[in-house]
Amino acid sequence: MTARIGVVTFPGSLDDQDTRRAVRLAGAEPVALWHKDKDLKQVDAVVLPGGFSYGDYLRAGAISRFSPVMETVIEQARAGLPVLGICNGFQVLTEAHLLPGAMLGNNHLHFICREQKLRVENAQTAWTGDYRDGQEISIPLKNMDGRYVADEYTLDQLEAEGRVAFRYVTAGEAADGYGNPNGSLRDIAGVTNEAGNVVGLMPHPEHAVEPLIGTGRTDGLPFFTSILKKLVAA
């Protein structure tokens, strides 16, 4: 039986089709989910893709968090459903309080689009099992509100519990994709919940799954093969 991975489309989503393609390349069945539909169509996992849902009006992800589909996503994520939030999807997950912290505007006040170096800090989540701890990968990044912030207590807790999933690699030349691109505290690029089933990150792994497009690398494909193996094993 083929694993089914749902990809939600909100008004303003840009990368939903790219994400469904990445799911298909990994060997799973992509299932389109509409934001107004509470029914998740019996999917085994859900991805909230990147884009500018509702134009990022009010605050990035703040309106999408109240979409009907999110009622079901929140309920099932708390019950163990694997959920991945990419860029705007990460913003939605923080607004929904499925992940701690918040996303603010980039510290340089500009939209940024580039290839970004990341270090895998936690390879034990549902979405990172095909990586190894400490592995450096290159993933496209494109955002305006990508600065991850949280209070010191929360940051210390994330560090102590190993819940920083990805960190920007700062040792190297910025022109080569190194460095903190948006002022995120402690260079955090992605985090996970305590159970490891919910993961959010700002860079876009769905744009690094084929050698002929995007970065020309496949560093993002393990996100989708990881969850597939996790589901098959379960």
GROMACS .gro file of C-alpha atoms in nm:
model
  234
    1MET     CA    1   0.000   0.000   0.000
    2THR     CA    2   0.143   0.339  -0.105
    3ALA     CA    3   0.182   0.602   0.165
    4ARG     CA    4  -0.038   0.907   0.109
    5ILE     CA    5   0.101   1.251   0.191
    6GLY     CA    6  -0.134   1.546   0.185
    7VAL     CA    7  -0.021   1.890   0.068
    8VAL     CA    8  -0.242   2.180   0.175
    9THR     CA    9  -0.316   2.468  -0.062
   10PHE     CA   10  -0.402   2.802   0.099
   11PRO     CA   11  -0.489   3.118  -0.097
   12GLY     CA   12  -0.142   3.246  -0.188
   13SER     CA   13   0.042   2.912  -0.167
   14LEU     CA   14   0.318   2.904  -0.428
   15ASP     CA   15   0.501   2.578  -0.376
   16ASP     CA   16   0.221   2.326  -0.333
   17GLN     CA   17   0.271   2.171  -0.677
   18ASP     CA   18   0.647   2.155  -0.629
   19THR     CA   19   0.591   1.980  -0.297
   20ARG     CA   20   0.353   1.727  -0.449
   21ARG     CA   21   0.615   1.655  -0.714
   22ALA     CA   22   0.879   1.599  -0.444
   23VAL     CA   23   0.643   1.358  -0.265
   24ARG     CA   24   0.591   1.167  -0.590
   25LEU     CA   25   0.965   1.149  -0.661
   26ALA     CA   26   1.020   1.001  -0.315
   27GLY     CA   27   0.775   0.721  -0.397
   28ALA     CA   28   0.466   0.831  -0.204
   29GLU     CA   29   0.126   0.938  -0.333
   30PRO     CA   30   0.067   1.316  -0.312
   31VAL     CA   31  -0.285   1.419  -0.212
   32ALA     CA   32  -0.408   1.774  -0.272
   33LEU     CA   33  -0.585   1.923   0.031
   34TRP     CA   34  -0.788   2.246   0.011
   35HIS     CA   35  -0.775   2.490   0.301
   36LYS     CA   36  -1.153   2.510   0.338
   37ASP     CA   37  -1.195   2.133   0.368
   38LYS     CA   38  -1.163   1.978   0.714
   39ASP     CA   39  -1.133   1.629   0.562
   40LEU     CA   40  -0.769   1.517   0.532
   41LYS     CA   41  -0.873   1.231   0.303
   42GLN     CA   42  -0.712   0.965   0.522
   43VAL     CA   43  -0.357   1.080   0.447
   44ASP     CA   44  -0.064   0.942   0.645
   45ALA     CA   45   0.119   1.276   0.674
   46VAL     CA   46   0.068   1.642   0.585
   47VAL     CA   47   0.290   1.914   0.438
   48LEU     CA   48   0.210   2.284   0.472
   49PRO     CA   49   0.396   2.435   0.174
   50GLY     CA   50   0.563   2.769   0.117
   51GLY     CA   51   0.415   3.083  -0.030
   52PHE     CA   52   0.237   3.391   0.096
   53SER     CA   53  -0.090   3.260   0.234
   54TYR     CA   54  -0.352   3.535   0.240
   55GLY     CA   55  -0.082   3.770   0.113
   56ASP     CA   56   0.087   3.759   0.454
   57TYR     CA   57  -0.168   4.021   0.561
   58LEU     CA   58  -0.187   4.085   0.934
   59ARG     CA   59   0.114   3.857   0.994
   60ALA     CA   60   0.265   3.569   0.798
   61GLY     CA   61   0.060   3.254   0.865
   62ALA     CA   62  -0.173   3.425   1.111
   63ILE     CA   63  -0.487   3.396   0.896
   64SER     CA   64  -0.414   3.050   0.754
   65ARG     CA   65  -0.385   2.919   1.108
   66PHE     CA   66  -0.766   2.960   1.132
   67SER     CA   67  -0.846   2.784   0.802
   68PRO     CA   68  -1.087   2.491   0.848
   69VAL     CA   69  -0.823   2.237   0.742
   70MET     CA   70  -0.600   2.350   1.028
   71GLU     CA   71  -0.856   2.244   1.286
   72THR     CA   72  -0.806   1.884   1.175
   73VAL     CA   73  -0.431   1.922   1.122
   74ILE     CA   74  -0.384   2.057   1.477
   75GLU     CA   75  -0.598   1.784   1.630
   76GLN     CA   76  -0.427   1.501   1.442
   77ALA     CA   77  -0.075   1.643   1.481
   78ARG     CA   78  -0.123   1.639   1.857
   79ALA     CA   79  -0.228   1.275   1.818
   80GLY     CA   80   0.089   1.188   1.626
   81LEU     CA   81   0.022   1.269   1.259
   82PRO     CA   82   0.351   1.370   1.090
   83VAL     CA   83   0.336   1.734   0.973
   84LEU     CA   84   0.604   1.932   0.788
   85GLY     CA   85   0.586   2.309   0.754
   86ILE     CA   86   0.804   2.469   0.486
   87CYS     CA   87   0.865   2.847   0.496
   88ASN     CA   88   0.510   2.987   0.513
   89GLY     CA   89   0.406   2.647   0.646
   90PHE     CA   90   0.658   2.689   0.929
   91GLN     CA   91   0.502   3.028   1.003
   92VAL     CA   92   0.157   2.866   1.015
   93LEU     CA   93   0.282   2.599   1.257
   94THR     CA   94   0.415   2.861   1.497
   95GLU     CA   95   0.092   3.059   1.474
   96ALA     CA   96  -0.101   2.737   1.548
   97HIS     CA   97   0.127   2.671   1.849
   98LEU     CA   98   0.225   2.331   1.714
   99LEU     CA   99   0.582   2.462   1.724
  100PRO     CA  100   0.727   2.716   1.968
  101GLY     CA  101   0.856   3.061   1.882
  102ALA     CA  102   0.754   3.309   1.615
  103MET     CA  103   0.868   3.437   1.276
  104LEU     CA  104   0.947   3.806   1.228
  105GLY     CA  105   1.068   4.013   0.934
  106ASN     CA  106   1.425   3.960   0.820
  107ASN     CA  107   1.664   4.180   1.017
  108HIS     CA  108   1.786   4.349   0.697
  109LEU     CA  109   1.425   4.423   0.591
  110HIS     CA  110   1.472   4.269   0.245
  111PHE     CA  111   1.337   3.963   0.071
  112ILE     CA  112   1.613   3.706   0.033
  113CYS     CA  113   1.642   3.431  -0.228
  114ARG     CA  114   1.954   3.215  -0.242
  115GLU     CA  115   2.103   2.872  -0.190
  116GLN     CA  116   2.154   2.822   0.184
  117LYS     CA  117   2.388   2.599   0.383
  118LEU     CA  118   2.225   2.416   0.675
  119ARG     CA  119   2.348   2.179   0.939
  120VAL     CA  120   2.124   1.893   1.046
  121GLU     CA  121   2.102   1.908   1.425
  122ASN     CA  122   1.839   1.638   1.479
  123ALA     CA  123   1.821   1.339   1.245
  124GLN     CA  124   1.576   1.150   1.465
  125THR     CA  125   1.251   1.322   1.365
  126ALA     CA  126   0.991   1.172   1.133
  127TRP     CA  127   1.114   1.399   0.854
  128THR     CA  128   1.494   1.381   0.898
  129GLY     CA  129   1.575   1.012   0.943
  130ASP     CA  130   1.762   0.986   0.612
  131TYR     CA  131   2.009   1.253   0.724
  132ARG     CA  132   2.276   1.218   0.991
  133ASP     CA  133   2.343   1.447   1.284
  134GLY     CA  134   2.591   1.717   1.188
  135GLN     CA  135   2.544   1.670   0.814
  136GLU     CA  136   2.570   1.990   0.608
  137ILE     CA  137   2.323   2.030   0.323
  138SER     CA  138   2.241   2.301   0.068
  139ILE     CA  139   1.876   2.403   0.034
  140PRO     CA  140   1.713   2.703  -0.144
  141LEU     CA  141   1.587   2.982   0.081
  142LYS     CA  142   1.335   3.252  -0.012
  143ASN     CA  143   1.155   3.461   0.246
  144MET     CA  144   1.075   3.804   0.382
  145ASP     CA  145   0.966   3.701   0.731
  146GLY     CA  146   1.218   3.432   0.815
  147ARG     CA  147   1.369   3.553   1.143
  148TYR     CA  148   1.306   3.290   1.409
  149VAL     CA  149   1.264   3.434   1.758
  150ALA     CA  150   1.167   3.303   2.102
  151ASP     CA  151   1.229   3.401   2.462
  152GLU     CA  152   1.551   3.283   2.625
  153TYR     CA  153   1.376   3.018   2.833
  154THR     CA  154   1.222   2.862   2.521
  155LEU     CA  155   1.551   2.878   2.330
  156ASP     CA  156   1.735   2.710   2.618
  157GLN     CA  157   1.466   2.444   2.636
  158LEU     CA  158   1.488   2.373   2.262
  159GLU     CA  159   1.865   2.338   2.288
  160ALA     CA  160   1.850   2.114   2.594
  161GLU     CA  161   1.588   1.884   2.443
  162GLY     CA  162   1.756   1.858   2.102
  163ARG     CA  163   1.461   2.022   1.931
  164VAL     CA  164   1.662   2.251   1.705
  165ALA     CA  165   1.627   2.051   1.385
  166PHE     CA  166   1.837   2.269   1.154
  167ARG     CA  167   2.080   2.555   1.196
  168TYR     CA  168   2.226   2.799   0.945
  169VAL     CA  169   2.595   2.728   0.886
  170THR     CA  170   2.776   3.054   0.954
  171ALA     CA  171   3.140   2.955   0.895
  172GLY     CA  172   3.215   3.051   0.536
  173GLU     CA  173   3.153   3.317   0.272
  174ALA     CA  174   2.802   3.461   0.252
  175ALA     CA  175   2.826   3.453  -0.127
  176ASP     CA  176   2.850   3.075  -0.109
  177GLY     CA  177   2.532   3.042   0.096
  178TYR     CA  178   2.691   3.052   0.439
  179GLY     CA  179   2.588   3.283   0.720
  180ASN     CA  180   2.268   3.365   0.904
  181PRO     CA  181   2.044   3.505   0.628
  182ASN     CA  182   1.774   3.671   0.836
  183GLY     CA  183   1.889   3.727   1.194
  184SER     CA  184   1.728   3.415   1.339
  185LEU     CA  185   1.823   3.374   1.703
  186ARG     CA  186   2.096   3.117   1.763
  187ASP     CA  187   2.108   3.061   1.384
  188ILE     CA  188   1.796   2.843   1.406
  189ALA     CA  189   1.658   2.742   1.064
  190GLY     CA  190   1.409   2.479   1.181
  191VAL     CA  191   1.266   2.318   1.493
  192THR     CA  192   1.067   2.011   1.595
  193ASN     CA  193   0.806   1.940   1.859
  194GLU     CA  194   0.879   1.710   2.152
  195ALA     CA  195   0.742   1.401   1.979
  196GLY     CA  196   0.939   1.462   1.659
  197ASN     CA  197   0.636   1.427   1.432
  198VAL     CA  198   0.600   1.802   1.361
  199VAL     CA  199   0.891   1.982   1.194
  200GLY     CA  200   0.915   2.332   1.051
  201LEU     CA  201   1.194   2.505   0.860
  202MET     CA  202   1.235   2.818   0.648
  203PRO     CA  203   1.440   2.678   0.352
  204HIS     CA  204   1.266   2.486   0.073
  205PRO     CA  205   1.367   2.118   0.041
  206GLU     CA  206   1.113   2.064  -0.237
  207HIS     CA  207   1.333   2.279  -0.462
  208ALA     CA  208   1.632   2.049  -0.417
  209VAL     CA  209   1.505   1.706  -0.521
  210GLU     CA  210   1.626   1.672  -0.882
  211PRO     CA  211   1.970   1.733  -1.035
  212LEU     CA  212   1.832   1.918  -1.337
  213ILE     CA  213   1.630   2.190  -1.159
  214GLY     CA  214   1.661   2.415  -0.855
  215THR     CA  215   2.005   2.394  -0.700
  216GLY     CA  216   2.109   2.103  -0.920
  217ARG     CA  217   2.142   1.900  -0.601
  218THR     CA  218   1.912   1.653  -0.427
  219ASP     CA  219   1.983   1.756  -0.066
  220GLY     CA  220   1.612   1.813  -0.002
  221LEU     CA  221   1.486   1.473  -0.116
  222PRO     CA  222   1.566   1.296   0.216
  223PHE     CA  223   1.285   1.495   0.382
  224PHE     CA  224   1.039   1.304   0.170
  225THR     CA  225   1.214   0.967   0.170
  226SER     CA  226   1.251   0.992   0.549
  227ILE     CA  227   0.879   1.023   0.610
  228LEU     CA  228   0.806   0.750   0.357
  229LYS     CA  229   1.036   0.506   0.539
  230LYS     CA  230   0.887   0.612   0.872
  231LEU     CA  231   0.536   0.541   0.749
  232VAL     CA  232   0.628   0.210   0.591
  233ALA     CA  233   0.802   0.100   0.910
  234ALA     CA  234   0.497   0.196   1.114
   0.00000   0.00000   0.00000
